[in-house]
Amino acid sequence: MLMLIALLLYAIIGTAIAILAKRRVLTDEDYFVAGRKVSGIVSALTYAATTYSAFMMVGLVGLTYFSGVGALGFELFYLVGTLFLLSYYAPKIWKLGKEKAFVTPGDMITSRYGETSAKLMAVLVSIALIPYTSIQFVSISFLLGNSMSFESGIVLSAIIIALWALLGGLRSVAWTDAIFGLFMLTMAIFAVFYSFSMQTTSTDHSRLGELLYVPNSFWTPINFISYTLPWFFFALTNPQVVQRIFIPKDEKSLRRMVIFFGLFGLVYTILVTLLGLQLRLLSEIGEFPRVSNRDLVTPTFLSMIPEWLGVMIGVSIFAAAITTANSIVLTLSSMFTRDLLKSRSVNAGRLFVVAITTAVAIFAIQRPNYIVDLAVMSSTILLCQLPLLLGVFHFKMGGNISASLTLLAGFSTAMVMFYTKATFGLPISIWVLLVSFAVFFLASCLEKRFKT
């Protein structure tokens, strides 16, 4: 009952923030990128909240519990890659977006390659991101297991996600992201401190055994590359974060966004992995149950701590899931509206918000597999965009046909290998990159030859 009351208060507060942040929406630029007038701090917090979802406090805690310190390396590899890519590409993307009034990543693709490739990208990206978005819904339902049914949790998530995006578009989403992003970080600190207070006897950390080093039985070199490579390029291949680069009001705000996101990410990552290791240590000494399903480690922890604290941490995870999901839904809506339909209608954007949220909810009700694995799969599929995005700034070759063939080849490679498990000794992500770049350069050369 206390959890339901807390969730009701969360929904009311979040809706109030979304309404207060709302401004008059006159164009799709206002709706999808807040008119490019967002401050550096809010930009940083919405970028962080969009990136760090329920994947962290549910998925990464469980992965750390199960696999050890390699999970910290995996997540820090992502953070370093993101900061490296943002430092170099964010100013270029922001400037290009401002000069040419880009609203979606597809606008960049249309400008460089043509409409067909942008339309295809919108479809393939949605196929990749709907499963990833569904894990936000699933995480929430796992946490609400003692308060409501799995399906009811999905429906509740869908209503909140759609409502906040509908109210004021990106501006409402960004402000709810900012407020609840700080709440997420605060509750992670509380969770770590309480997990250490649960340990009643001193113990030798060597009891964690192979979990204290890499490689181990889980983090083999191949597995580490499989997990980390797709995430290294996350800042360029995930459209919901690329779109965030368009929103800072000036270059100073953009720099602040990158710096403060990096600080947030470093602290949050250390806290989350520390929690997972501590809970595993507690299991080794018999003060925490052994959990076989790694996605249930955090829910088990919350059931053992004081109810008020468990509810607060639970709500913070709920907030993390909502902030990520409504950002993705809003971005996919913009890509369907602008890139696929070539419409500038705000009402069409709102209609797609509802449609995409419904599609994600239906997928989530099927109870898809492990949270981290789904996230990695989605990021691997999205790698097929990388040659095109790099081509905007570095390659003069390529047109509509070569760009479309690159997307289809990379996407097909990822899907076939995921379902057949035929990797030929290399991570799927490497195959996707090799095939995508090979097709891009080969098709670009052929396309140029036929045109001349």
mmCIF file of C-alpha atoms in Angstrom, residues 67-409:
data_model
loop_
_atom_site.group_PDB
_atom_site.id
_atom_site.type_symbol
_atom_site.label_atom_id
_atom_site.label_comp_id
_atom_site.label_asym_id
_atom_site.label_seq_id
_atom_site.Cartn_x
_atom_site.Cartn_y
_atom_site.Cartn_z
ATOM 1 C CA SER A 67 29.663 -11.548 -12.826
ATOM 2 C CA GLY A 68 31.772 -9.292 -10.577
ATOM 3 C CA VAL A 69 33.994 -6.283 -11.238
ATOM 4 C CA GLY A 70 33.950 -6.851 -14.989
ATOM 5 C CA ALA A 71 30.539 -5.158 -14.941
ATOM 6 C CA LEU A 72 32.230 -1.983 -13.676
ATOM 7 C CA GLY A 73 34.704 -2.138 -16.544
ATOM 8 C CA PHE A 74 31.870 -2.715 -18.984
ATOM 9 C CA GLU A 75 29.967 0.354 -17.822
ATOM 10 C CA LEU A 76 33.038 2.591 -17.490
ATOM 11 C CA PHE A 77 34.017 1.624 -21.028
ATOM 12 C CA TYR A 78 30.653 3.013 -22.123
ATOM 13 C CA LEU A 79 31.167 6.225 -20.135
ATOM 14 C CA VAL A 80 34.665 6.851 -21.504
ATOM 15 C CA GLY A 81 33.478 6.165 -25.040
ATOM 16 C CA THR A 82 30.526 8.493 -24.653
ATOM 17 C CA LEU A 83 32.622 11.359 -23.277
ATOM 18 C CA PHE A 84 35.200 10.877 -26.028
ATOM 19 C CA LEU A 85 32.558 10.929 -28.761
ATOM 20 C CA LEU A 86 30.643 13.828 -27.220
ATOM 21 C CA SER A 87 33.791 15.921 -26.839
ATOM 22 C CA TYR A 88 34.559 15.600 -30.530
ATOM 23 C CA TYR A 89 31.187 15.197 -32.266
ATOM 24 C CA ALA A 90 28.689 17.049 -30.053
ATOM 25 C CA PRO A 91 29.903 20.555 -31.095
ATOM 26 C CA LYS A 92 29.777 19.522 -34.757
ATOM 27 C CA ILE A 93 26.290 18.003 -34.467
ATOM 28 C CA TRP A 94 24.985 20.957 -32.430
ATOM 29 C CA LYS A 95 26.316 23.511 -34.919
ATOM 30 C CA LEU A 96 24.999 21.583 -37.918
ATOM 31 C CA GLY A 97 21.625 21.152 -36.233
ATOM 32 C CA LYS A 98 21.339 24.838 -35.439
ATOM 33 C CA GLU A 99 22.389 25.956 -38.943
ATOM 34 C CA LYS A 100 20.083 23.562 -40.806
ATOM 35 C CA ALA A 101 17.237 23.321 -38.238
ATOM 36 C CA PHE A 102 17.701 19.580 -37.678
ATOM 37 C CA VAL A 103 15.278 18.045 -35.195
ATOM 38 C CA THR A 104 15.993 14.328 -35.598
ATOM 39 C CA PRO A 105 19.129 12.312 -36.398
ATOM 40 C CA GLY A 106 17.250 11.385 -39.570
ATOM 41 C CA ASP A 107 17.376 15.029 -40.658
ATOM 42 C CA MET A 108 21.184 14.712 -40.806
ATOM 43 C CA ILE A 109 20.874 11.533 -42.854
ATOM 44 C CA THR A 110 18.370 13.139 -45.232
ATOM 45 C CA SER A 111 20.625 16.151 -45.718
ATOM 46 C CA ARG A 112 23.687 14.002 -46.438
ATOM 47 C CA TYR A 113 22.292 10.914 -48.208
ATOM 48 C CA GLY A 114 18.619 11.391 -49.060
ATOM 49 C CA GLU A 115 15.082 10.719 -47.856
ATOM 50 C CA THR A 116 14.913 6.976 -48.523
ATOM 51 C CA SER A 117 17.771 6.110 -46.184
ATOM 52 C CA ALA A 118 16.301 8.332 -43.444
ATOM 53 C CA LYS A 119 12.916 6.608 -43.764
ATOM 54 C CA LEU A 120 14.543 3.199 -43.576
ATOM 55 C CA MET A 121 16.569 4.270 -40.553
ATOM 56 C CA ALA A 122 13.403 5.366 -38.737
ATOM 57 C CA VAL A 123 11.898 1.907 -39.204
ATOM 58 C CA LEU A 124 15.022 -0.064 -38.237
ATOM 59 C CA VAL A 125 15.724 2.122 -35.214
ATOM 60 C CA SER A 126 12.209 1.588 -33.909
ATOM 61 C CA ILE A 127 12.612 -2.193 -34.271
ATOM 62 C CA ALA A 128 15.818 -1.996 -32.220
ATOM 63 C CA LEU A 129 14.562 0.406 -29.556
ATOM 64 C CA ILE A 130 11.112 -1.011 -28.825
ATOM 65 C CA PRO A 131 12.666 -4.052 -27.050
ATOM 66 C CA TYR A 132 15.102 -1.763 -25.206
ATOM 67 C CA THR A 133 12.266 0.521 -24.120
ATOM 68 C CA SER A 134 10.224 -2.470 -23.005
ATOM 69 C CA ILE A 135 12.842 -3.345 -20.371
ATOM 70 C CA GLN A 136 11.959 -0.108 -18.597
ATOM 71 C CA PHE A 137 8.366 -1.308 -18.282
ATOM 72 C CA VAL A 138 9.497 -4.792 -17.213
ATOM 73 C CA SER A 139 11.799 -3.389 -14.508
ATOM 74 C CA ILE A 140 8.928 -1.382 -13.071
ATOM 75 C CA SER A 141 6.639 -4.418 -13.013
ATOM 76 C CA PHE A 142 9.302 -6.499 -11.247
ATOM 77 C CA LEU A 143 9.531 -3.824 -8.541
ATOM 78 C CA LEU A 144 5.755 -3.608 -8.173
ATOM 79 C CA GLY A 145 5.389 -7.368 -7.898
ATOM 80 C CA ASN A 146 4.046 -7.180 -4.325
ATOM 81 C CA SER A 147 1.721 -4.253 -5.018
ATOM 82 C CA MET A 148 0.052 -5.048 -8.346
ATOM 83 C CA SER A 149 0.088 -7.551 -11.177
ATOM 84 C CA PHE A 150 2.797 -7.550 -13.834
ATOM 85 C CA GLU A 151 0.318 -6.377 -16.477
ATOM 86 C CA SER A 152 -1.016 -3.572 -14.277
ATOM 87 C CA GLY A 153 2.526 -2.290 -13.783
ATOM 88 C CA ILE A 154 2.984 -2.175 -17.558
ATOM 89 C CA VAL A 155 -0.249 -0.217 -18.023
ATOM 90 C CA LEU A 156 0.631 2.257 -15.257
ATOM 91 C CA SER A 157 4.052 2.868 -16.838
ATOM 92 C CA ALA A 158 2.518 3.409 -20.264
ATOM 93 C CA ILE A 159 0.016 5.980 -18.994
ATOM 94 C CA ILE A 160 2.658 8.103 -17.240
ATOM 95 C CA ILE A 161 5.115 7.899 -20.151
ATOM 96 C CA ALA A 162 2.557 8.959 -22.733
ATOM 97 C CA LEU A 163 1.025 11.669 -20.525
ATOM 98 C CA TRP A 164 4.264 13.550 -19.818
ATOM 99 C CA ALA A 165 5.372 13.414 -23.442
ATOM 100 C CA LEU A 166 1.954 14.591 -24.606
ATOM 101 C CA LEU A 167 1.783 17.543 -22.216
ATOM 102 C CA GLY A 168 4.690 19.612 -23.438
ATOM 103 C CA GLY A 169 6.974 17.423 -25.501
ATOM 104 C CA LEU A 170 10.710 17.611 -24.869
ATOM 105 C CA ARG A 171 10.512 20.565 -22.476
ATOM 106 C CA SER A 172 8.234 18.680 -20.076
ATOM 107 C CA VAL A 173 10.273 15.505 -20.443
ATOM 108 C CA ALA A 174 13.562 17.356 -19.840
ATOM 109 C CA TRP A 175 12.374 18.978 -16.627
ATOM 110 C CA THR A 176 10.962 15.753 -15.198
ATOM 111 C CA ASP A 177 14.244 14.076 -16.208
ATOM 112 C CA ALA A 178 16.254 16.748 -14.385
ATOM 113 C CA ILE A 179 14.342 16.593 -11.111
ATOM 114 C CA PHE A 180 14.090 12.824 -10.954
ATOM 115 C CA GLY A 181 17.660 12.357 -12.196
ATOM 116 C CA LEU A 182 18.906 13.978 -8.997
ATOM 117 C CA PHE A 183 16.474 11.815 -7.016
ATOM 118 C CA MET A 184 17.886 8.675 -8.709
ATOM 119 C CA LEU A 185 21.424 9.593 -7.689
ATOM 120 C CA THR A 186 20.430 10.381 -4.101
ATOM 121 C CA MET A 187 18.601 7.089 -3.643
ATOM 122 C CA ALA A 188 21.535 5.124 -5.074
ATOM 123 C CA ILE A 189 23.693 6.624 -2.323
ATOM 124 C CA PHE A 190 21.159 5.557 0.329
ATOM 125 C CA ALA A 191 20.982 2.041 -1.140
ATOM 126 C CA VAL A 192 24.760 1.568 -0.994
ATOM 127 C CA PHE A 193 25.060 2.844 2.576
ATOM 128 C CA TYR A 194 22.250 0.588 3.771
ATOM 129 C CA SER A 195 23.703 -2.469 2.014
ATOM 130 C CA PHE A 196 26.936 -1.966 3.957
ATOM 131 C CA SER A 197 25.010 -1.575 7.216
ATOM 132 C CA MET A 198 23.464 -5.032 6.628
ATOM 133 C CA GLN A 199 26.867 -6.660 7.097
ATOM 134 C CA THR A 200 27.097 -7.632 10.766
ATOM 135 C CA THR A 201 30.474 -9.383 10.661
ATOM 136 C CA SER A 202 33.770 -8.441 9.075
ATOM 137 C CA THR A 203 34.819 -10.740 6.271
ATOM 138 C CA ASP A 204 37.604 -11.247 3.795
ATOM 139 C CA HIS A 205 36.611 -9.927 0.382
ATOM 140 C CA SER A 206 38.591 -12.771 -1.162
ATOM 141 C CA ARG A 207 35.451 -14.852 -0.630
ATOM 142 C CA LEU A 208 34.188 -13.240 -3.803
ATOM 143 C CA GLY A 209 36.795 -15.282 -5.628
ATOM 144 C CA GLU A 210 36.880 -14.827 -9.396
ATOM 145 C CA LEU A 211 34.349 -11.985 -9.186
ATOM 146 C CA LEU A 212 37.217 -9.710 -8.115
ATOM 147 C CA TYR A 213 39.159 -9.991 -11.352
ATOM 148 C CA VAL A 214 38.844 -9.999 -15.123
ATOM 149 C CA PRO A 215 38.869 -12.185 -17.129
ATOM 150 C CA ASN A 216 36.776 -14.764 -15.276
ATOM 151 C CA SER A 217 34.301 -17.465 -16.279
ATOM 152 C CA PHE A 218 31.762 -14.815 -17.382
ATOM 153 C CA TRP A 219 33.962 -11.951 -18.523
ATOM 154 C CA THR A 220 35.998 -13.755 -21.134
ATOM 155 C CA PRO A 221 37.696 -11.465 -23.683
ATOM 156 C CA ILE A 222 35.064 -12.311 -26.315
ATOM 157 C CA ASN A 223 32.158 -11.723 -23.925
ATOM 158 C CA PHE A 224 33.646 -8.447 -22.708
ATOM 159 C CA ILE A 225 33.934 -7.164 -26.283
ATOM 160 C CA SER A 226 30.401 -8.399 -27.052
ATOM 161 C CA TYR A 227 28.981 -6.352 -24.194
ATOM 162 C CA THR A 228 31.146 -3.250 -24.418
ATOM 163 C CA LEU A 229 31.661 -2.521 -28.118
ATOM 164 C CA PRO A 230 28.023 -1.595 -28.904
ATOM 165 C CA TRP A 231 27.946 0.702 -25.886
ATOM 166 C CA PHE A 232 31.149 2.514 -26.784
ATOM 167 C CA PHE A 233 29.341 4.080 -29.762
ATOM 168 C CA PHE A 234 26.081 4.656 -27.851
ATOM 169 C CA ALA A 235 26.388 8.467 -28.094
ATOM 170 C CA LEU A 236 26.245 8.319 -31.906
ATOM 171 C CA THR A 237 24.009 5.336 -32.604
ATOM 172 C CA ASN A 238 21.150 5.872 -30.124
ATOM 173 C CA PRO A 239 18.843 8.556 -31.552
ATOM 174 C CA GLN A 240 17.348 9.598 -28.212
ATOM 175 C CA VAL A 241 20.755 10.860 -27.034
ATOM 176 C CA VAL A 242 21.811 12.253 -30.413
ATOM 177 C CA GLN A 243 18.644 14.348 -30.349
ATOM 178 C CA ARG A 244 19.653 15.666 -26.925
ATOM 179 C CA ILE A 245 22.670 17.307 -28.571
ATOM 180 C CA PHE A 246 20.314 19.627 -30.465
ATOM 181 C CA ILE A 247 18.665 21.097 -27.351
ATOM 182 C CA PRO A 248 21.323 23.248 -25.520
ATOM 183 C CA LYS A 249 20.733 26.955 -26.069
ATOM 184 C CA ASP A 250 24.385 27.795 -26.821
ATOM 185 C CA GLU A 251 27.869 26.289 -26.989
ATOM 186 C CA LYS A 252 28.568 27.067 -23.343
ATOM 187 C CA SER A 253 25.471 25.088 -22.353
ATOM 188 C CA LEU A 254 26.611 22.241 -24.591
ATOM 189 C CA ARG A 255 30.000 22.076 -22.831
ATOM 190 C CA ARG A 256 28.276 22.092 -19.447
ATOM 191 C CA MET A 257 26.034 19.279 -20.609
ATOM 192 C CA VAL A 258 29.024 17.073 -21.422
ATOM 193 C CA ILE A 259 30.959 17.887 -18.229
ATOM 194 C CA PHE A 260 28.082 17.434 -15.784
ATOM 195 C CA PHE A 261 26.854 14.309 -17.544
ATOM 196 C CA GLY A 262 30.337 12.826 -17.109
ATOM 197 C CA LEU A 263 30.365 13.580 -13.389
ATOM 198 C CA PHE A 264 26.873 12.155 -12.923
ATOM 199 C CA GLY A 265 27.768 9.033 -14.880
ATOM 200 C CA LEU A 266 30.971 8.327 -12.982
ATOM 201 C CA VAL A 267 29.369 8.628 -9.544
ATOM 202 C CA TYR A 268 26.241 6.678 -10.485
ATOM 203 C CA THR A 269 28.214 3.852 -12.107
ATOM 204 C CA ILE A 270 30.478 3.380 -9.076
ATOM 205 C CA LEU A 271 27.500 3.395 -6.708
ATOM 206 C CA VAL A 272 25.507 0.839 -8.688
ATOM 207 C CA THR A 273 28.348 -1.638 -9.169
ATOM 208 C CA LEU A 274 29.380 -1.237 -5.525
ATOM 209 C CA LEU A 275 25.836 -2.190 -4.507
ATOM 210 C CA GLY A 276 25.924 -5.320 -6.659
ATOM 211 C CA LEU A 277 29.274 -6.468 -5.238
ATOM 212 C CA GLN A 278 28.218 -5.798 -1.671
ATOM 213 C CA LEU A 279 25.003 -7.795 -2.076
ATOM 214 C CA ARG A 280 26.987 -10.704 -3.511
ATOM 215 C CA LEU A 281 29.393 -10.536 -0.571
ATOM 216 C CA LEU A 282 26.397 -10.637 1.780
ATOM 217 C CA SER A 283 25.199 -13.750 -0.045
ATOM 218 C CA GLU A 284 28.595 -15.388 0.400
ATOM 219 C CA ILE A 285 28.463 -14.880 4.184
ATOM 220 C CA GLY A 286 24.808 -15.896 4.484
ATOM 221 C CA GLU A 287 23.292 -12.466 5.208
ATOM 222 C CA PHE A 288 21.502 -12.106 1.880
ATOM 223 C CA PRO A 289 19.660 -14.804 -0.103
ATOM 224 C CA ARG A 290 21.308 -16.359 -3.141
ATOM 225 C CA VAL A 291 19.406 -15.082 -6.156
ATOM 226 C CA SER A 292 19.566 -17.138 -9.346
ATOM 227 C CA ASN A 293 17.715 -14.659 -11.591
ATOM 228 C CA ARG A 294 20.010 -11.634 -11.676
ATOM 229 C CA ASP A 295 17.142 -9.252 -12.559
ATOM 230 C CA LEU A 296 15.589 -10.082 -9.174
ATOM 231 C CA VAL A 297 18.611 -9.108 -7.052
ATOM 232 C CA THR A 298 17.437 -5.521 -6.528
ATOM 233 C CA PRO A 299 13.776 -6.450 -5.859
ATOM 234 C CA THR A 300 15.015 -8.990 -3.270
ATOM 235 C CA PHE A 301 17.176 -6.307 -1.634
ATOM 236 C CA LEU A 302 14.258 -3.870 -1.480
ATOM 237 C CA SER A 303 12.071 -6.490 0.200
ATOM 238 C CA MET A 304 14.604 -6.855 3.043
ATOM 239 C CA ILE A 305 15.196 -3.216 3.988
ATOM 240 C CA PRO A 306 12.864 -0.864 5.924
ATOM 241 C CA GLU A 307 9.687 -0.345 3.941
ATOM 242 C CA TRP A 308 10.001 3.426 3.708
ATOM 243 C CA LEU A 309 13.526 3.159 2.272
ATOM 244 C CA GLY A 310 12.568 0.342 -0.077
ATOM 245 C CA VAL A 311 9.683 2.435 -1.358
ATOM 246 C CA MET A 312 11.893 5.494 -1.915
ATOM 247 C CA ILE A 313 14.538 3.487 -3.789
ATOM 248 C CA GLY A 314 11.792 1.707 -5.718
ATOM 249 C CA VAL A 315 10.304 5.012 -6.796
ATOM 250 C CA SER A 316 13.752 6.232 -7.911
ATOM 251 C CA ILE A 317 14.077 3.153 -10.134
ATOM 252 C CA PHE A 318 10.560 3.737 -11.391
ATOM 253 C CA ALA A 319 11.631 7.304 -12.211
ATOM 254 C CA ALA A 320 14.760 6.085 -14.018
ATOM 255 C CA ALA A 321 12.673 3.795 -16.185
ATOM 256 C CA ILE A 322 10.078 6.460 -16.964
ATOM 257 C CA THR A 323 12.642 9.143 -17.860
ATOM 258 C CA THR A 324 14.373 6.831 -20.328
ATOM 259 C CA ALA A 325 11.185 5.446 -21.836
ATOM 260 C CA ASN A 326 9.433 8.760 -22.447
ATOM 261 C CA SER A 327 12.599 10.174 -24.032
ATOM 262 C CA ILE A 328 12.850 7.243 -26.437
ATOM 263 C CA VAL A 329 9.143 7.353 -27.230
ATOM 264 C CA LEU A 330 9.344 11.075 -27.985
ATOM 265 C CA THR A 331 12.397 10.588 -30.226
ATOM 266 C CA LEU A 332 10.830 7.701 -32.144
ATOM 267 C CA SER A 333 7.693 9.797 -32.551
ATOM 268 C CA SER A 334 9.764 12.612 -34.071
ATOM 269 C CA MET A 335 11.458 10.184 -36.474
ATOM 270 C CA PHE A 336 8.172 8.659 -37.583
ATOM 271 C CA THR A 337 6.606 12.088 -38.034
ATOM 272 C CA ARG A 338 9.461 13.980 -39.715
ATOM 273 C CA ASP A 339 11.569 11.258 -41.344
ATOM 274 C CA LEU A 340 8.996 8.663 -42.338
ATOM 275 C CA LEU A 341 5.911 10.756 -43.073
ATOM 276 C CA LYS A 342 7.711 14.050 -43.810
ATOM 277 C CA SER A 343 5.147 15.813 -41.643
ATOM 278 C CA ARG A 344 5.697 18.818 -39.392
ATOM 279 C CA SER A 345 2.431 18.353 -37.515
ATOM 280 C CA VAL A 346 2.646 18.441 -33.713
ATOM 281 C CA ASN A 347 -0.634 16.530 -33.499
ATOM 282 C CA ALA A 348 0.852 13.763 -35.650
ATOM 283 C CA GLY A 349 3.770 13.640 -33.225
ATOM 284 C CA ARG A 350 1.405 13.274 -30.286
ATOM 285 C CA LEU A 351 -0.491 10.518 -32.088
ATOM 286 C CA PHE A 352 2.731 8.586 -32.588
ATOM 287 C CA VAL A 353 3.613 9.033 -28.914
ATOM 288 C CA VAL A 354 0.473 7.105 -28.012
ATOM 289 C CA ALA A 355 0.959 4.498 -30.741
ATOM 290 C CA ILE A 356 4.608 3.788 -29.891
ATOM 291 C CA THR A 357 3.931 3.638 -26.150
ATOM 292 C CA THR A 358 1.172 1.106 -26.817
ATOM 293 C CA ALA A 359 3.492 -1.003 -28.996
ATOM 294 C CA VAL A 360 6.186 -1.013 -26.291
ATOM 295 C CA ALA A 361 3.656 -1.993 -23.620
ATOM 296 C CA ILE A 362 2.412 -4.921 -25.727
ATOM 297 C CA PHE A 363 5.991 -6.122 -26.220
ATOM 298 C CA ALA A 364 6.763 -5.754 -22.491
ATOM 299 C CA ILE A 365 3.761 -7.862 -21.473
ATOM 300 C CA GLN A 366 5.482 -10.808 -23.196
ATOM 301 C CA ARG A 367 8.122 -10.666 -20.412
ATOM 302 C CA PRO A 368 11.287 -10.497 -22.561
ATOM 303 C CA ASN A 369 14.642 -11.919 -21.416
ATOM 304 C CA TYR A 370 17.397 -10.505 -19.204
ATOM 305 C CA ILE A 371 17.465 -6.700 -19.051
ATOM 306 C CA VAL A 372 21.179 -6.248 -19.774
ATOM 307 C CA ASP A 373 21.120 -8.723 -22.666
ATOM 308 C CA LEU A 374 18.191 -6.928 -24.309
ATOM 309 C CA ALA A 375 19.948 -3.584 -23.940
ATOM 310 C CA VAL A 376 23.133 -4.951 -25.526
ATOM 311 C CA MET A 377 21.143 -6.519 -28.364
ATOM 312 C CA SER A 378 19.447 -3.207 -29.154
ATOM 313 C CA SER A 379 22.748 -1.321 -29.126
ATOM 314 C CA THR A 380 24.320 -3.959 -31.371
ATOM 315 C CA ILE A 381 21.546 -3.604 -33.955
ATOM 316 C CA LEU A 382 21.951 0.183 -33.920
ATOM 317 C CA LEU A 383 25.619 -0.127 -34.955
ATOM 318 C CA CYS A 384 24.464 -0.408 -38.574
ATOM 319 C CA GLN A 385 24.010 3.399 -38.518
ATOM 320 C CA LEU A 386 27.617 4.151 -37.598
ATOM 321 C CA PRO A 387 29.116 4.357 -41.134
ATOM 322 C CA LEU A 388 26.379 6.800 -42.139
ATOM 323 C CA LEU A 389 26.806 9.010 -39.096
ATOM 324 C CA LEU A 390 30.584 9.107 -39.457
ATOM 325 C CA GLY A 391 30.104 9.757 -43.161
ATOM 326 C CA VAL A 392 28.281 12.999 -42.377
ATOM 327 C CA PHE A 393 31.576 14.423 -41.092
ATOM 328 C CA HIS A 394 34.380 12.331 -42.594
ATOM 329 C CA PHE A 395 33.390 10.671 -45.887
ATOM 330 C CA LYS A 396 32.479 12.401 -49.117
ATOM 331 C CA MET A 397 31.334 9.180 -50.775
ATOM 332 C CA GLY A 398 27.912 7.577 -50.453
ATOM 333 C CA GLY A 399 24.356 8.391 -51.456
ATOM 334 C CA ASN A 400 20.816 7.192 -50.930
ATOM 335 C CA ILE A 401 21.356 3.684 -52.324
ATOM 336 C CA SER A 402 24.614 2.935 -50.508
ATOM 337 C CA ALA A 403 23.245 4.330 -47.223
ATOM 338 C CA SER A 404 20.096 2.192 -47.478
ATOM 339 C CA LEU A 405 22.070 -0.941 -48.352
ATOM 340 C CA THR A 406 24.404 -0.308 -45.388
ATOM 341 C CA LEU A 407 21.492 -0.110 -42.966
ATOM 342 C CA LEU A 408 19.859 -3.251 -44.348
ATOM 343 C CA ALA A 409 23.096 -5.234 -44.373
#
